[in-house]
mmCIF file of C-alpha atoms in Angstrom:
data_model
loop_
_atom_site.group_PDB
_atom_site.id
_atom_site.type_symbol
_atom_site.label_atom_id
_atom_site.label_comp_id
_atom_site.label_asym_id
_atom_site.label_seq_id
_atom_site.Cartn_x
_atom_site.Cartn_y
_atom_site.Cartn_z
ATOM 1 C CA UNK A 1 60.270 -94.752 -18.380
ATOM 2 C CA UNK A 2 57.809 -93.713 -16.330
ATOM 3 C CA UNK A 3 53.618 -94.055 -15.697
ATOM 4 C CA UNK A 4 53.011 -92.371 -18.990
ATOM 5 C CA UNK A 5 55.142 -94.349 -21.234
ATOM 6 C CA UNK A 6 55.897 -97.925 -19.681
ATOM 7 C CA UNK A 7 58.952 -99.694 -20.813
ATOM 8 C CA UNK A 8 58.193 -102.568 -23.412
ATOM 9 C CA UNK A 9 59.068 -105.080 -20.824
ATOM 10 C CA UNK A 10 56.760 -103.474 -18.162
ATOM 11 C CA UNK A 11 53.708 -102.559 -20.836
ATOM 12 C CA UNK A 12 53.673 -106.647 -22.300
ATOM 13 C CA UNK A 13 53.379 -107.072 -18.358
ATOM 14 C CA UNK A 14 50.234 -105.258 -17.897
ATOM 15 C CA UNK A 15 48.809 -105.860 -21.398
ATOM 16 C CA UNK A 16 48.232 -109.932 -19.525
ATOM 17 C CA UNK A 17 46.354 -108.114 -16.763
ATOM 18 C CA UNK A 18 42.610 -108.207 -17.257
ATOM 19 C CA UNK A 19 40.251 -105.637 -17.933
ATOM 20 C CA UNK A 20 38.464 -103.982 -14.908
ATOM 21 C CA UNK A 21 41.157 -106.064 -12.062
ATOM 22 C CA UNK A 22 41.942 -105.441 -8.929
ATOM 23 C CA UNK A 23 45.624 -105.586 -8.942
ATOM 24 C CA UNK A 24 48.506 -106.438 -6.403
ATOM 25 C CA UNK A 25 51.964 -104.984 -8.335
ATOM 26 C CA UNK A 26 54.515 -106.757 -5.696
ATOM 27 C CA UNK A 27 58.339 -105.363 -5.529
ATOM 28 C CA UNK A 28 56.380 -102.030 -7.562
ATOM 29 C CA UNK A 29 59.273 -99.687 -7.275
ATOM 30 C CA UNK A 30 58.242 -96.234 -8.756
ATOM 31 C CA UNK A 31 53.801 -97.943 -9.185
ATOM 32 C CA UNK A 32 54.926 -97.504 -12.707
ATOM 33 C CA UNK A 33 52.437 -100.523 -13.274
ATOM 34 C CA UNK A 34 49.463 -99.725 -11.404
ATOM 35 C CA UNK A 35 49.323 -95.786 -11.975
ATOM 36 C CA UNK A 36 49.875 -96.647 -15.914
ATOM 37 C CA UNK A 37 46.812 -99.254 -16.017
ATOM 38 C CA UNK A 38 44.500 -96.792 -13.456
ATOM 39 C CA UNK A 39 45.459 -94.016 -15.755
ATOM 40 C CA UNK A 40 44.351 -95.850 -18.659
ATOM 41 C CA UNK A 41 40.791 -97.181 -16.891
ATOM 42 C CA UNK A 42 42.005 -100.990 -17.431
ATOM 43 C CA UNK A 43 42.179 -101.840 -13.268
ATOM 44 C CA UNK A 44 39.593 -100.108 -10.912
ATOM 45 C CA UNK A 45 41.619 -100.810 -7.777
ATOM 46 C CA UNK A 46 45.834 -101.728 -7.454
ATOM 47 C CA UNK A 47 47.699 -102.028 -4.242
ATOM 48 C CA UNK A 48 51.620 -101.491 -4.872
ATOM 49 C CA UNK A 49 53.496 -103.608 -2.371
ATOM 50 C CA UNK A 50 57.526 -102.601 -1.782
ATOM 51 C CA UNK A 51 59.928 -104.197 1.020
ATOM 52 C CA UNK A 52 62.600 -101.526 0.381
ATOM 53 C CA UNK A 53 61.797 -97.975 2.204
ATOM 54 C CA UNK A 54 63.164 -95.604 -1.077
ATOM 55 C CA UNK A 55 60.956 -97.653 -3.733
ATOM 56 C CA UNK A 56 57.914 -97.218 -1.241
ATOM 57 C CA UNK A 57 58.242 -93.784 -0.682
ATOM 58 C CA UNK A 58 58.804 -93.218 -4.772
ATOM 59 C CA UNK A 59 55.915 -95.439 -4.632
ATOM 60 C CA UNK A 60 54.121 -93.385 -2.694
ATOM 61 C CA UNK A 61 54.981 -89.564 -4.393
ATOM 62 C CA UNK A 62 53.977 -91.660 -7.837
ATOM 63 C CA UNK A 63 50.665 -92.067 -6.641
ATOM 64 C CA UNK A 64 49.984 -88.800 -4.874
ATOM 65 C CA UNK A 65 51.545 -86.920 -8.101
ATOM 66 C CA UNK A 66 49.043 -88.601 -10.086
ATOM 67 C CA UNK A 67 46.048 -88.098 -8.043
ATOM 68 C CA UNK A 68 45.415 -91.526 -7.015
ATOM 69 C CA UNK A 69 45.303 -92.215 -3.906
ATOM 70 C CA UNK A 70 41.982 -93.115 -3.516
ATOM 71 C CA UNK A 71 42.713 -95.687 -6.417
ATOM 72 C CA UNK A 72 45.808 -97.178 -5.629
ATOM 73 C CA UNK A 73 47.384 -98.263 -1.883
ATOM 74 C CA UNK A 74 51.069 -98.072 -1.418
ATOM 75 C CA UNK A 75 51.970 -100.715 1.137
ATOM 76 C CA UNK A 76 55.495 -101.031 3.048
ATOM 77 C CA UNK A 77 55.426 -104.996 3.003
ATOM 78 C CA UNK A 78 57.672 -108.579 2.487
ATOM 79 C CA UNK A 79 56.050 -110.069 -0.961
ATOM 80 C CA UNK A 80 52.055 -110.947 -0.852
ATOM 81 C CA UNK A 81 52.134 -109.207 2.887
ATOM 82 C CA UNK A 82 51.273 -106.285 1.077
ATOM 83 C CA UNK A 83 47.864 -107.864 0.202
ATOM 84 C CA UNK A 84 44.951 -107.638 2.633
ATOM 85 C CA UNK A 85 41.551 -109.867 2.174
ATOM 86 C CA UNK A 86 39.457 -106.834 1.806
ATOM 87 C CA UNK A 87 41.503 -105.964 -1.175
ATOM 88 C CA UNK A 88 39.814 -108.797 -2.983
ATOM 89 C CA UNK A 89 42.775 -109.079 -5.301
ATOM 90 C CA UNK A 90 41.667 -110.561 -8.867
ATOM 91 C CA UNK A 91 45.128 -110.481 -10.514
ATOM 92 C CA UNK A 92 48.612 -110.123 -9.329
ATOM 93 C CA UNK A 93 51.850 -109.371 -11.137
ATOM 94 C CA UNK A 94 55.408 -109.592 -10.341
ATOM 95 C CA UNK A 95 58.145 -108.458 -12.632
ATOM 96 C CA UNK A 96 61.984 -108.087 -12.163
ATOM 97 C CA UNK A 97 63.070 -110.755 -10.376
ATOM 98 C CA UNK A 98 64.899 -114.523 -10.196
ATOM 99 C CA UNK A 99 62.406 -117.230 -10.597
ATOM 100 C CA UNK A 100 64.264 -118.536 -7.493
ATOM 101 C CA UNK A 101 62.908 -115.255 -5.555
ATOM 102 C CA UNK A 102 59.233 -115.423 -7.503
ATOM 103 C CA UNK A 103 58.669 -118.461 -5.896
ATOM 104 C CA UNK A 104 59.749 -117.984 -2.926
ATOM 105 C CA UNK A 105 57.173 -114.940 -2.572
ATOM 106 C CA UNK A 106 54.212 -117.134 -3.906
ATOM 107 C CA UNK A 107 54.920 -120.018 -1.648
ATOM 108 C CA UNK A 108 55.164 -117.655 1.321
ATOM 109 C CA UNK A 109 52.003 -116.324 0.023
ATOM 110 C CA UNK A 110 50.048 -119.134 -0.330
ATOM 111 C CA UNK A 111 51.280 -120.492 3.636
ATOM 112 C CA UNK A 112 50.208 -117.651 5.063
ATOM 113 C CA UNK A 113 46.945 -117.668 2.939
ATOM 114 C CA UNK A 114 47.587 -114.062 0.914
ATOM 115 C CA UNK A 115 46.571 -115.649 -2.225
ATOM 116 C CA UNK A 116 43.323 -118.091 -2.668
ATOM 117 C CA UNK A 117 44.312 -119.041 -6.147
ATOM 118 C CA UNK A 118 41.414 -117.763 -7.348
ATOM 119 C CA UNK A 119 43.759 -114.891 -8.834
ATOM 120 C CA UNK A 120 45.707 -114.214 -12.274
ATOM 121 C CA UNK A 121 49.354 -114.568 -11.944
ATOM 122 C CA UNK A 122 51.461 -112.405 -14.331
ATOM 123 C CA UNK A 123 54.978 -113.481 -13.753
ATOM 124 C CA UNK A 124 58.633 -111.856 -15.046
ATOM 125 C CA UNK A 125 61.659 -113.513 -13.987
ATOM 126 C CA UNK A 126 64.655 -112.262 -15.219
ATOM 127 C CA UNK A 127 66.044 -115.897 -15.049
ATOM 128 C CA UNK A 128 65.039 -119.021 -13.420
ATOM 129 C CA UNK A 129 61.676 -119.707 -15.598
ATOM 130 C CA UNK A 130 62.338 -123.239 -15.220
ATOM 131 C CA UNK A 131 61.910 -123.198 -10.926
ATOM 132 C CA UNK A 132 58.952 -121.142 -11.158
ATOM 133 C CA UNK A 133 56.909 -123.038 -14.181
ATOM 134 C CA UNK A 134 57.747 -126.512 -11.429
ATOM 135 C CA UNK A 135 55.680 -124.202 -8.864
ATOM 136 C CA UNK A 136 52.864 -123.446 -11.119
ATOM 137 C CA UNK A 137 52.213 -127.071 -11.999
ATOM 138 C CA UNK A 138 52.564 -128.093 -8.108
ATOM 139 C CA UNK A 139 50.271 -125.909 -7.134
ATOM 140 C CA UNK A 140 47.348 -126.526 -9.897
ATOM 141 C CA UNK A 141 48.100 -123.502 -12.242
ATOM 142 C CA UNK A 142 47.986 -123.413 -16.074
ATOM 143 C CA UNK A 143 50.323 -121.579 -18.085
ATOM 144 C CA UNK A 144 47.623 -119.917 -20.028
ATOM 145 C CA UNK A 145 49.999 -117.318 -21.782
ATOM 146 C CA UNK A 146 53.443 -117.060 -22.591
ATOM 147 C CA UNK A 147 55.471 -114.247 -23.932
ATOM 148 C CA UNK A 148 59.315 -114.063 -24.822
ATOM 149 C CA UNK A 149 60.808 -110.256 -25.821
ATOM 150 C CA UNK A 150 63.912 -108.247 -26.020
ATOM 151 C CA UNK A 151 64.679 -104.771 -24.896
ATOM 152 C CA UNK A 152 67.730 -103.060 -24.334
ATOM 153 C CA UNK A 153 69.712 -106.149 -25.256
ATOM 154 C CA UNK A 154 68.420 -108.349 -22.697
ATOM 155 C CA UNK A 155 65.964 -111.384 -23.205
ATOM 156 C CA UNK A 156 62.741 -111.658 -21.038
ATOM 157 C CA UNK A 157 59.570 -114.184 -20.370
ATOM 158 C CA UNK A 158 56.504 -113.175 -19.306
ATOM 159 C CA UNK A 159 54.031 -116.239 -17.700
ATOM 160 C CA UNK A 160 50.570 -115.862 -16.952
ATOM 161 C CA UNK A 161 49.115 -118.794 -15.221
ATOM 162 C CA UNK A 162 45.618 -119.530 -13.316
ATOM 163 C CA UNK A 163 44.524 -122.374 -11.242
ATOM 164 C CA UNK A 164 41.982 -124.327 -14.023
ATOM 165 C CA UNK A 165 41.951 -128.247 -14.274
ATOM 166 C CA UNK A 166 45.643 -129.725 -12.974
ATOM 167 C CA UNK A 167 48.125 -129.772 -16.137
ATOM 168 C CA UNK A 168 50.864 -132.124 -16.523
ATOM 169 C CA UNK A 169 54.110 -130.894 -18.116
ATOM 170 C CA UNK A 170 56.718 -132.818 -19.959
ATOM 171 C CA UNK A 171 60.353 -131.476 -18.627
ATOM 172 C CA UNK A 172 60.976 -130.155 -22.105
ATOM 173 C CA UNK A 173 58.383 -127.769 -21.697
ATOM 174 C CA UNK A 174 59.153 -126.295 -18.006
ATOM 175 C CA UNK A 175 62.092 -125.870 -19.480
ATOM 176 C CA UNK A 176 61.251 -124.088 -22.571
ATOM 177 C CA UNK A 177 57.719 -122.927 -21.859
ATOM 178 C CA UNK A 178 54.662 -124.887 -22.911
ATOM 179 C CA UNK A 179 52.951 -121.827 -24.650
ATOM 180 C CA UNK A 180 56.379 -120.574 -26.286
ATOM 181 C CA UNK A 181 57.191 -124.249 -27.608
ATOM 182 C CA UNK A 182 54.166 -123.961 -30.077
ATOM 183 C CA UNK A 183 54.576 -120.420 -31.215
ATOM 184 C CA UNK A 184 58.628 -119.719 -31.556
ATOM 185 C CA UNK A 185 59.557 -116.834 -32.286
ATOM 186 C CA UNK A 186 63.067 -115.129 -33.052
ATOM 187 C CA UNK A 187 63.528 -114.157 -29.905
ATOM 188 C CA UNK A 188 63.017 -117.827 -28.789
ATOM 189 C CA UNK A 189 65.350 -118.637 -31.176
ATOM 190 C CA UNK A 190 67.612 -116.390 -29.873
ATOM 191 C CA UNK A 191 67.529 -117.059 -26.532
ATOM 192 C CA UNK A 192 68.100 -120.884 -26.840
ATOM 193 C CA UNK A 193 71.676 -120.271 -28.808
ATOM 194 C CA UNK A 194 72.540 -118.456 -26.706
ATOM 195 C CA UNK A 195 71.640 -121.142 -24.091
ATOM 196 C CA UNK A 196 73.083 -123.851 -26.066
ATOM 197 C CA UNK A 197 76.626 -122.193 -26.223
ATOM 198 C CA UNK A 198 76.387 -121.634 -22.596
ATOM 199 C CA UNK A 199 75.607 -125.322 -21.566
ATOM 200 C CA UNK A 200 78.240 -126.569 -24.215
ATOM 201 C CA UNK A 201 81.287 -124.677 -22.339
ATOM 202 C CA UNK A 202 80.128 -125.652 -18.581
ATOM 203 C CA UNK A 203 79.526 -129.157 -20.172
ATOM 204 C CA UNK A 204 83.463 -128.943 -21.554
ATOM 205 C CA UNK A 205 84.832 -127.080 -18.101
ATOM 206 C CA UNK A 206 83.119 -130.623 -15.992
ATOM 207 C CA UNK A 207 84.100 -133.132 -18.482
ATOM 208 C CA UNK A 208 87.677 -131.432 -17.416
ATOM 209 C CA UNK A 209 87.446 -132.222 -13.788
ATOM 210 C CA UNK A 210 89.448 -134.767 -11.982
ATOM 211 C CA UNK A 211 86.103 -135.885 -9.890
ATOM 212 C CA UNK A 212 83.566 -135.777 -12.399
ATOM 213 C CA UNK A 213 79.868 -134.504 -10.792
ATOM 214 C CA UNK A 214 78.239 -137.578 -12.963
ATOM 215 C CA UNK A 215 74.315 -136.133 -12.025
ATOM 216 C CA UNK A 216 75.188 -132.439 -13.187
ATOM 217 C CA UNK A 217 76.977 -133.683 -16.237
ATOM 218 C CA UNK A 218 74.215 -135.688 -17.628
ATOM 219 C CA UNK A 219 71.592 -133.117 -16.813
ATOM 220 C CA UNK A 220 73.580 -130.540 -19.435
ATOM 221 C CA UNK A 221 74.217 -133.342 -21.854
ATOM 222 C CA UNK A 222 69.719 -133.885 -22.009
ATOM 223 C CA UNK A 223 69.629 -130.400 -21.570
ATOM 224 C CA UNK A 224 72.030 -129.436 -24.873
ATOM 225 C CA UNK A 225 70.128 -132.424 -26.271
ATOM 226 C CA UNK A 226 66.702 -130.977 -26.056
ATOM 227 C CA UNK A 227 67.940 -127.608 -27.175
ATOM 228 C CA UNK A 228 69.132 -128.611 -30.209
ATOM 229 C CA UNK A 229 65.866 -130.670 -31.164
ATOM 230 C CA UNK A 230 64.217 -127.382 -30.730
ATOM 231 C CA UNK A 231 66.593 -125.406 -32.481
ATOM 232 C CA UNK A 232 65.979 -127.552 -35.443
#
């Protein structure tokens, strides 16, 4: 991979980023992203935020290499730190982390008032889509777009959510993904087998304890339930 040829994962990622944005690429590693989309004239401005000092200064040479720096700002920074007011940021992406750790860097975001929610989200968790999709809906976004691959033998989501008129979501789709629920595809299909088989052999191992945890138990028994109505 690299800022000519994205991988799949990565290219989905910026294909959800609109034409003509000002972009924030948090946790950007090598500014893959941004140099990729500036390179192609679909962003006229990115900032490429890193909180580890190699990925920043691979950041940096990336951007130098490619003859943007007057494009693209390479900023040594925790999360949405990176972003500045004057940037006036019009979409953000983050891509190759836990849900768990995605949220974590919104909601510190949005306390210390780096995001106005007037911006697109483009989100990538490696796992904990569930966590993060709860964070969207408490904080007024709609999951406009969804997206569910495979590459190199691994299974990822892409969200894209803006702040529009409040959305409630059933639990069955945070789970699942409200815009992946009406289009499955056979990744989805996939994915959730795999899931069920998973949830079926924790489920066994805590039916197998001496002091049952009741809560945790019943959660994976709805769980497996709603799996395999949507497996169906």
């Amino acid at each position: 991979m690299n800022e000519q040829e994205l991988s799949r994962r990565l290219a989905r990622v910026g294909a959800h980023v609109p034409k003509n944005a000002r972009l924030a690429d948090i946790g950007s590693d090598h500014a893959y992203l941004p140099v990729a989309l500036m390179l192609q004239e679909q962003i006229e401005f990115a900032v490429a935020g890193e909180v580890v000092k190699g990925p920043f200064h691979s950041a940096e040479k990336q951007v130098r290499k490619s003859g943007l720096t007057d494009n693209i700002v390479v900023r040594l920074a925790d999360g949405l730190d990176a972003i500045e007011p004057s940037d006036n940021i019009t979409a953000i992406t983050i891509a190759g982390m836990g849900g768990t750790l995605i949220r974590s860097i919104l909601e510190a975001g949005k306390q210390k008032q780096r995001i106005t929610g007037s911006e697109r989200l483009i989100l990538q968790p490696n796992i904990g889509e569930k966590t993060l999709r709860e964070w969207l809906v408490a904080n007024n976004y709609t999951i406009i777009e969804e997206e569910i691959l495979e590459e190199n033998k691994k299974i990822y989501e892409i969200i894209v959510a803006e702040q529009q008129t409040p959305v409630k979501y059933s639990e069955q789709e945070l789970l699942f993904g409200p815009q992946l629920m009406k289009n499955p595809t056979d990744v989805f299909y996939q994915k959730w087998q795999h899931e069920l088989a998973a949830r079926k052999r924790v489920l066994k191992e805590l039916e197998k304890a001496e002091k049952q945890p009741v809560e945790k138990i019943q959660e994976l028994q709805t769980q497996i339930q709603w799996i395999e109505e949507v497996l169906v």
